């Protein structure tokens, strides 16, 4: 029995039938089909979050010049407040509200008698105290259940205060995971923000999509891109702002870092404004170098190409020696990487370059295209995905512009540029790795026992369970208190943090409490 079968064997037949489609032993050259983006089994302790988390916590939350009001209980507000470490900085032109937690703090009486009044009051208070140019309202489960019309409240407030007010019906129960919330947020930003600015296009300008500035990643990527000479119109949405996003349609190219959370906007920008998108990965040296060279190849300007090579050589030179030293301490180690819907694929090349092999990988809420590549699209719609609005945009003749003709784009695709394409996790994975979709606590513990990775990359929910078992863990969602991990300097930060984690002697001293003292005491019946 391989490790996959051993774990599945412990399930009841009903659960086995469901989970066997979500766990695979990856084989090279095989189709490696996996079930994904389906409902979690109730009570199974999935690591997933909810639709509201995907909309408010992930996509909308990092927009710094927006006062985002959570319409719901205080717990929902509190747990999406700062925990993801999407850093931001305001300046004299841009207000930064990210330090604040705006909430209607719904109580039982609001649920019984309706919460609209309280929401109106909260908007009034926010306008009076903070005077934002834009307010976004995100709804939580009870709001949808009692039927508060947040869209009507938003429209009324927009009129009353003369500012932009957007409402997102992203109740936690919508869809099967965070993923539905990403889609809802993408739709709202596309309908109401993107394309509303009137800036003039600038040469060699790009948007960075699906980069959320966790631990400062976005700042490090921007630093490199600016050094080469690109003009960054907007970052969606790490340290991002509505002011910048309004003019996103003026860019020549969209770089897509996280495919899962924002591919909808990338696609819609292509249809509506003609902007091509390129899949990039600025994490891990091979990823960064390839991405920078792909962007240069897209623009095909000898100066940019020369600067790209010079920047790569310079940045790499700075970290080479230290990276090599860390590699000697990590070579031959194995890792587990469990993240949301994108990062497992981002980090594999970084780990490989340090000599670490990923033996266990997984996503919480990725769709099949994030594993198998976009060639599996379109996927069959089920009832849960139908629940999420999918908007259709049309070409905007006044603002539509393309950097390349369709023929030129085809040529670039043939030359190997990932234009509007993504090969998914399979392109990075080593043969025989175990892959678990929508992983849960039981499977995590069982696979850790069987595969014994030297380090475990995951989130806060499972970090300490694994550490109690004597295996070091680094959070790959929020980077614990570290980062940035993107870019050249980020790779070095990562190598140092992982080396320290793996090589500290503390892990050998950890002994689970149940190994020291019995949790139950008793004697066999009938004997003294
Ligand atoms: Fe994209 Fe993300 Fe991810 Fe994601 Fe997330 Fe995140 Fe993530 Mo945590 S947007 S899909 S919903 S790369 S918060 S920055 S780390 S689960 S893998």
PDB file of C-alpha atoms in Angstrom, residues 27-158:
ATOM      1  CA  UNK A  27       3.052  10.335 -11.755  1.00  0.00           C
ATOM      2  CA  UNK A  28       5.069  11.985 -14.479  1.00  0.00           C
ATOM      3  CA  UNK A  29       3.654  11.782 -17.973  1.00  0.00           C
ATOM      4  CA  UNK A  30       0.214  10.685 -16.708  1.00  0.00           C
ATOM      5  CA  UNK A  31      -2.899  12.885 -16.866  1.00  0.00           C
ATOM      6  CA  UNK A  32      -3.027  13.025 -13.016  1.00  0.00           C
ATOM      7  CA  UNK A  33      -6.688  13.978 -12.777  1.00  0.00           C
ATOM      8  CA  UNK A  34      -7.779  15.437  -9.451  1.00  0.00           C
ATOM      9  CA  UNK A  35     -11.151  16.501  -8.062  1.00  0.00           C
ATOM     10  CA  UNK A  36     -11.146  20.103  -6.812  1.00  0.00           C
ATOM     11  CA  UNK A  37     -13.424  23.030  -5.953  1.00  0.00           C
ATOM     12  CA  UNK A  38     -16.157  20.807  -4.548  1.00  0.00           C
ATOM     13  CA  UNK A  39     -17.921  20.982  -1.187  1.00  0.00           C
ATOM     14  CA  UNK A  40     -15.907  19.923   1.854  1.00  0.00           C
ATOM     15  CA  UNK A  41     -17.327  17.044   3.862  1.00  0.00           C
ATOM     16  CA  UNK A  42     -19.181  18.505   6.873  1.00  0.00           C
ATOM     17  CA  UNK A  43     -17.227  18.090  10.089  1.00  0.00           C
ATOM     18  CA  UNK A  44     -14.014  16.926   8.431  1.00  0.00           C
ATOM     19  CA  UNK A  45     -11.941  19.885   9.733  1.00  0.00           C
ATOM     20  CA  UNK A  46     -11.017  21.284   6.365  1.00  0.00           C
ATOM     21  CA  UNK A  47      -8.341  23.962   6.299  1.00  0.00           C
ATOM     22  CA  UNK A  48     -10.455  26.144   4.022  1.00  0.00           C
ATOM     23  CA  UNK A  49     -11.848  29.559   4.764  1.00  0.00           C
ATOM     24  CA  UNK A  50     -15.130  31.060   3.582  1.00  0.00           C
ATOM     25  CA  UNK A  51     -16.350  33.187   0.684  1.00  0.00           C
ATOM     26  CA  UNK A  52     -16.243  36.364   2.810  1.00  0.00           C
ATOM     27  CA  UNK A  53     -12.589  35.630   3.640  1.00  0.00           C
ATOM     28  CA  UNK A  54     -11.784  35.437  -0.080  1.00  0.00           C
ATOM     29  CA  UNK A  55     -13.540  38.711  -0.875  1.00  0.00           C
ATOM     30  CA  UNK A  56     -12.809  40.881   2.144  1.00  0.00           C
ATOM     31  CA  UNK A  57      -9.733  39.225   3.556  1.00  0.00           C
ATOM     32  CA  UNK A  58      -7.932  38.526   0.323  1.00  0.00           C
ATOM     33  CA  UNK A  59      -8.854  40.803  -2.578  1.00  0.00           C
ATOM     34  CA  UNK A  60     -10.619  43.887  -1.145  1.00  0.00           C
ATOM     35  CA  UNK A  61      -8.883  44.118   2.244  1.00  0.00           C
ATOM     36  CA  UNK A  62      -5.439  45.248   1.026  1.00  0.00           C
ATOM     37  CA  UNK A  63      -6.827  48.303  -0.853  1.00  0.00           C
ATOM     38  CA  UNK A  64      -5.441  51.002   1.418  1.00  0.00           C
ATOM     39  CA  UNK A  65      -7.453  54.051   0.374  1.00  0.00           C
ATOM     40  CA  UNK A  66     -10.755  52.269   0.931  1.00  0.00           C
ATOM     41  CA  UNK A  67     -12.634  52.160   4.221  1.00  0.00           C
ATOM     42  CA  UNK A  68     -13.947  48.601   4.097  1.00  0.00           C
ATOM     43  CA  UNK A  69     -16.888  48.114   6.421  1.00  0.00           C
ATOM     44  CA  UNK A  70     -17.694  44.587   7.480  1.00  0.00           C
ATOM     45  CA  UNK A  71     -21.424  44.246   7.880  1.00  0.00           C
ATOM     46  CA  UNK A  72     -21.630  41.446  10.385  1.00  0.00           C
ATOM     47  CA  UNK A  73     -20.597  40.141  13.783  1.00  0.00           C
ATOM     48  CA  UNK A  74     -17.378  41.439  15.279  1.00  0.00           C
ATOM     49  CA  UNK A  75     -15.621  38.057  15.030  1.00  0.00           C
ATOM     50  CA  UNK A  76     -15.769  38.090  11.224  1.00  0.00           C
ATOM     51  CA  UNK A  77     -14.314  41.607  11.272  1.00  0.00           C
ATOM     52  CA  UNK A  78     -11.620  40.832  13.784  1.00  0.00           C
ATOM     53  CA  UNK A  79     -10.292  37.721  12.075  1.00  0.00           C
ATOM     54  CA  UNK A  80      -9.781  39.490   8.756  1.00  0.00           C
ATOM     55  CA  UNK A  81      -8.027  42.438  10.358  1.00  0.00           C
ATOM     56  CA  UNK A  82      -4.295  42.459   9.709  1.00  0.00           C
ATOM     57  CA  UNK A  83      -3.772  38.724  10.137  1.00  0.00           C
ATOM     58  CA  UNK A  84      -2.760  38.152   6.514  1.00  0.00           C
ATOM     59  CA  UNK A  85       0.159  40.586   6.715  1.00  0.00           C
ATOM     60  CA  UNK A  86      -0.566  42.354   3.428  1.00  0.00           C
ATOM     61  CA  UNK A  87       1.568  45.389   4.169  1.00  0.00           C
ATOM     62  CA  UNK A  88       0.742  48.904   3.059  1.00  0.00           C
ATOM     63  CA  UNK A  89       1.996  52.448   3.378  1.00  0.00           C
ATOM     64  CA  UNK A  90       0.125  55.682   2.813  1.00  0.00           C
ATOM     65  CA  UNK A  91       1.688  58.963   1.730  1.00  0.00           C
ATOM     66  CA  UNK A  92       0.670  62.587   1.320  1.00  0.00           C
ATOM     67  CA  UNK A  93      -1.510  61.687  -1.693  1.00  0.00           C
ATOM     68  CA  UNK A  94      -2.927  58.381  -0.500  1.00  0.00           C
ATOM     69  CA  UNK A  95      -4.717  57.720   2.751  1.00  0.00           C
ATOM     70  CA  UNK A  96      -4.098  54.335   4.341  1.00  0.00           C
ATOM     71  CA  UNK A  97      -7.000  52.899   6.337  1.00  0.00           C
ATOM     72  CA  UNK A  98      -5.605  49.386   6.666  1.00  0.00           C
ATOM     73  CA  UNK A  99      -4.816  49.758  10.349  1.00  0.00           C
ATOM     74  CA  UNK A 100      -8.510  50.187  11.108  1.00  0.00           C
ATOM     75  CA  UNK A 101     -11.189  47.563  11.535  1.00  0.00           C
ATOM     76  CA  UNK A 102     -14.559  48.968  10.439  1.00  0.00           C
ATOM     77  CA  UNK A 103     -17.463  46.827  11.562  1.00  0.00           C
ATOM     78  CA  UNK A 104     -21.190  47.123  12.178  1.00  0.00           C
ATOM     79  CA  UNK A 105     -20.766  44.736  15.117  1.00  0.00           C
ATOM     80  CA  UNK A 106     -24.123  43.039  14.474  1.00  0.00           C
ATOM     81  CA  UNK A 107     -26.013  41.882  17.540  1.00  0.00           C
ATOM     82  CA  UNK A 108     -28.968  39.546  17.998  1.00  0.00           C
ATOM     83  CA  UNK A 109     -31.446  42.439  17.814  1.00  0.00           C
ATOM     84  CA  UNK A 110     -30.046  43.514  14.417  1.00  0.00           C
ATOM     85  CA  UNK A 111     -30.490  39.992  13.155  1.00  0.00           C
ATOM     86  CA  UNK A 112     -34.087  39.901  14.376  1.00  0.00           C
ATOM     87  CA  UNK A 113     -35.092  43.420  13.294  1.00  0.00           C
ATOM     88  CA  UNK A 114     -32.711  43.953  10.355  1.00  0.00           C
ATOM     89  CA  UNK A 115     -29.259  45.504  10.154  1.00  0.00           C
ATOM     90  CA  UNK A 116     -29.637  48.140   7.431  1.00  0.00           C
ATOM     91  CA  UNK A 117     -30.106  50.994   9.893  1.00  0.00           C
ATOM     92  CA  UNK A 118     -26.920  50.058  11.666  1.00  0.00           C
ATOM     93  CA  UNK A 119     -25.043  49.871   8.371  1.00  0.00           C
ATOM     94  CA  UNK A 120     -26.249  53.351   7.373  1.00  0.00           C
ATOM     95  CA  UNK A 121     -25.110  54.655  10.742  1.00  0.00           C
ATOM     96  CA  UNK A 122     -21.699  53.023  10.323  1.00  0.00           C
ATOM     97  CA  UNK A 123     -21.251  54.617   6.879  1.00  0.00           C
ATOM     98  CA  UNK A 124     -22.188  58.027   8.293  1.00  0.00           C
ATOM     99  CA  UNK A 125     -19.682  57.637  11.100  1.00  0.00           C
ATOM    100  CA  UNK A 126     -16.911  56.543   8.724  1.00  0.00           C
ATOM    101  CA  UNK A 127     -17.565  59.493   6.402  1.00  0.00           C
ATOM    102  CA  UNK A 128     -17.601  61.976   9.279  1.00  0.00           C
ATOM    103  CA  UNK A 129     -14.471  60.708  10.960  1.00  0.00           C
ATOM    104  CA  UNK A 130     -12.314  59.500   8.066  1.00  0.00           C
ATOM    105  CA  UNK A 131     -13.682  61.180   4.963  1.00  0.00           C
ATOM    106  CA  UNK A 132     -12.641  58.397   2.531  1.00  0.00           C
ATOM    107  CA  UNK A 133     -13.071  58.720  -1.233  1.00  0.00           C
ATOM    108  CA  UNK A 134     -14.325  55.157  -1.369  1.00  0.00           C
ATOM    109  CA  UNK A 135     -16.162  52.815   0.981  1.00  0.00           C
ATOM    110  CA  UNK A 136     -16.651  49.110   0.361  1.00  0.00           C
ATOM    111  CA  UNK A 137     -19.164  47.024   2.274  1.00  0.00           C
ATOM    112  CA  UNK A 138     -18.623  43.297   2.684  1.00  0.00           C
ATOM    113  CA  UNK A 139     -21.415  41.139   3.989  1.00  0.00           C
ATOM    114  CA  UNK A 140     -21.134  38.115   6.253  1.00  0.00           C
ATOM    115  CA  UNK A 141     -23.439  35.088   6.611  1.00  0.00           C
ATOM    116  CA  UNK A 142     -26.227  36.611   8.769  1.00  0.00           C
ATOM    117  CA  UNK A 143     -26.649  39.533   6.350  1.00  0.00           C
ATOM    118  CA  UNK A 144     -27.535  37.183   3.520  1.00  0.00           C
ATOM    119  CA  UNK A 145     -29.765  35.086   5.756  1.00  0.00           C
ATOM    120  CA  UNK A 146     -31.880  38.006   6.987  1.00  0.00           C
ATOM    121  CA  UNK A 147     -31.871  39.718   3.585  1.00  0.00           C
ATOM    122  CA  UNK A 148     -30.390  43.154   4.328  1.00  0.00           C
ATOM    123  CA  UNK A 149     -30.151  44.997   0.999  1.00  0.00           C
ATOM    124  CA  UNK A 150     -26.576  46.270   1.193  1.00  0.00           C
ATOM    125  CA  UNK A 151     -26.645  47.320  -2.460  1.00  0.00           C
ATOM    126  CA  UNK A 152     -29.544  49.701  -1.872  1.00  0.00           C
ATOM    127  CA  UNK A 153     -27.789  51.115   1.204  1.00  0.00           C
ATOM    128  CA  UNK A 154     -24.601  51.591  -0.874  1.00  0.00           C
ATOM    129  CA  UNK A 155     -26.450  53.366  -3.695  1.00  0.00           C
ATOM    130  CA  UNK A 156     -28.178  55.671  -1.222  1.00  0.00           C
ATOM    131  CA  UNK A 157     -24.896  56.490   0.547  1.00  0.00           C
ATOM    132  CA  UNK A 158     -23.133  57.138  -2.741  1.00  0.00           C
TER     133      UNK A 158
END
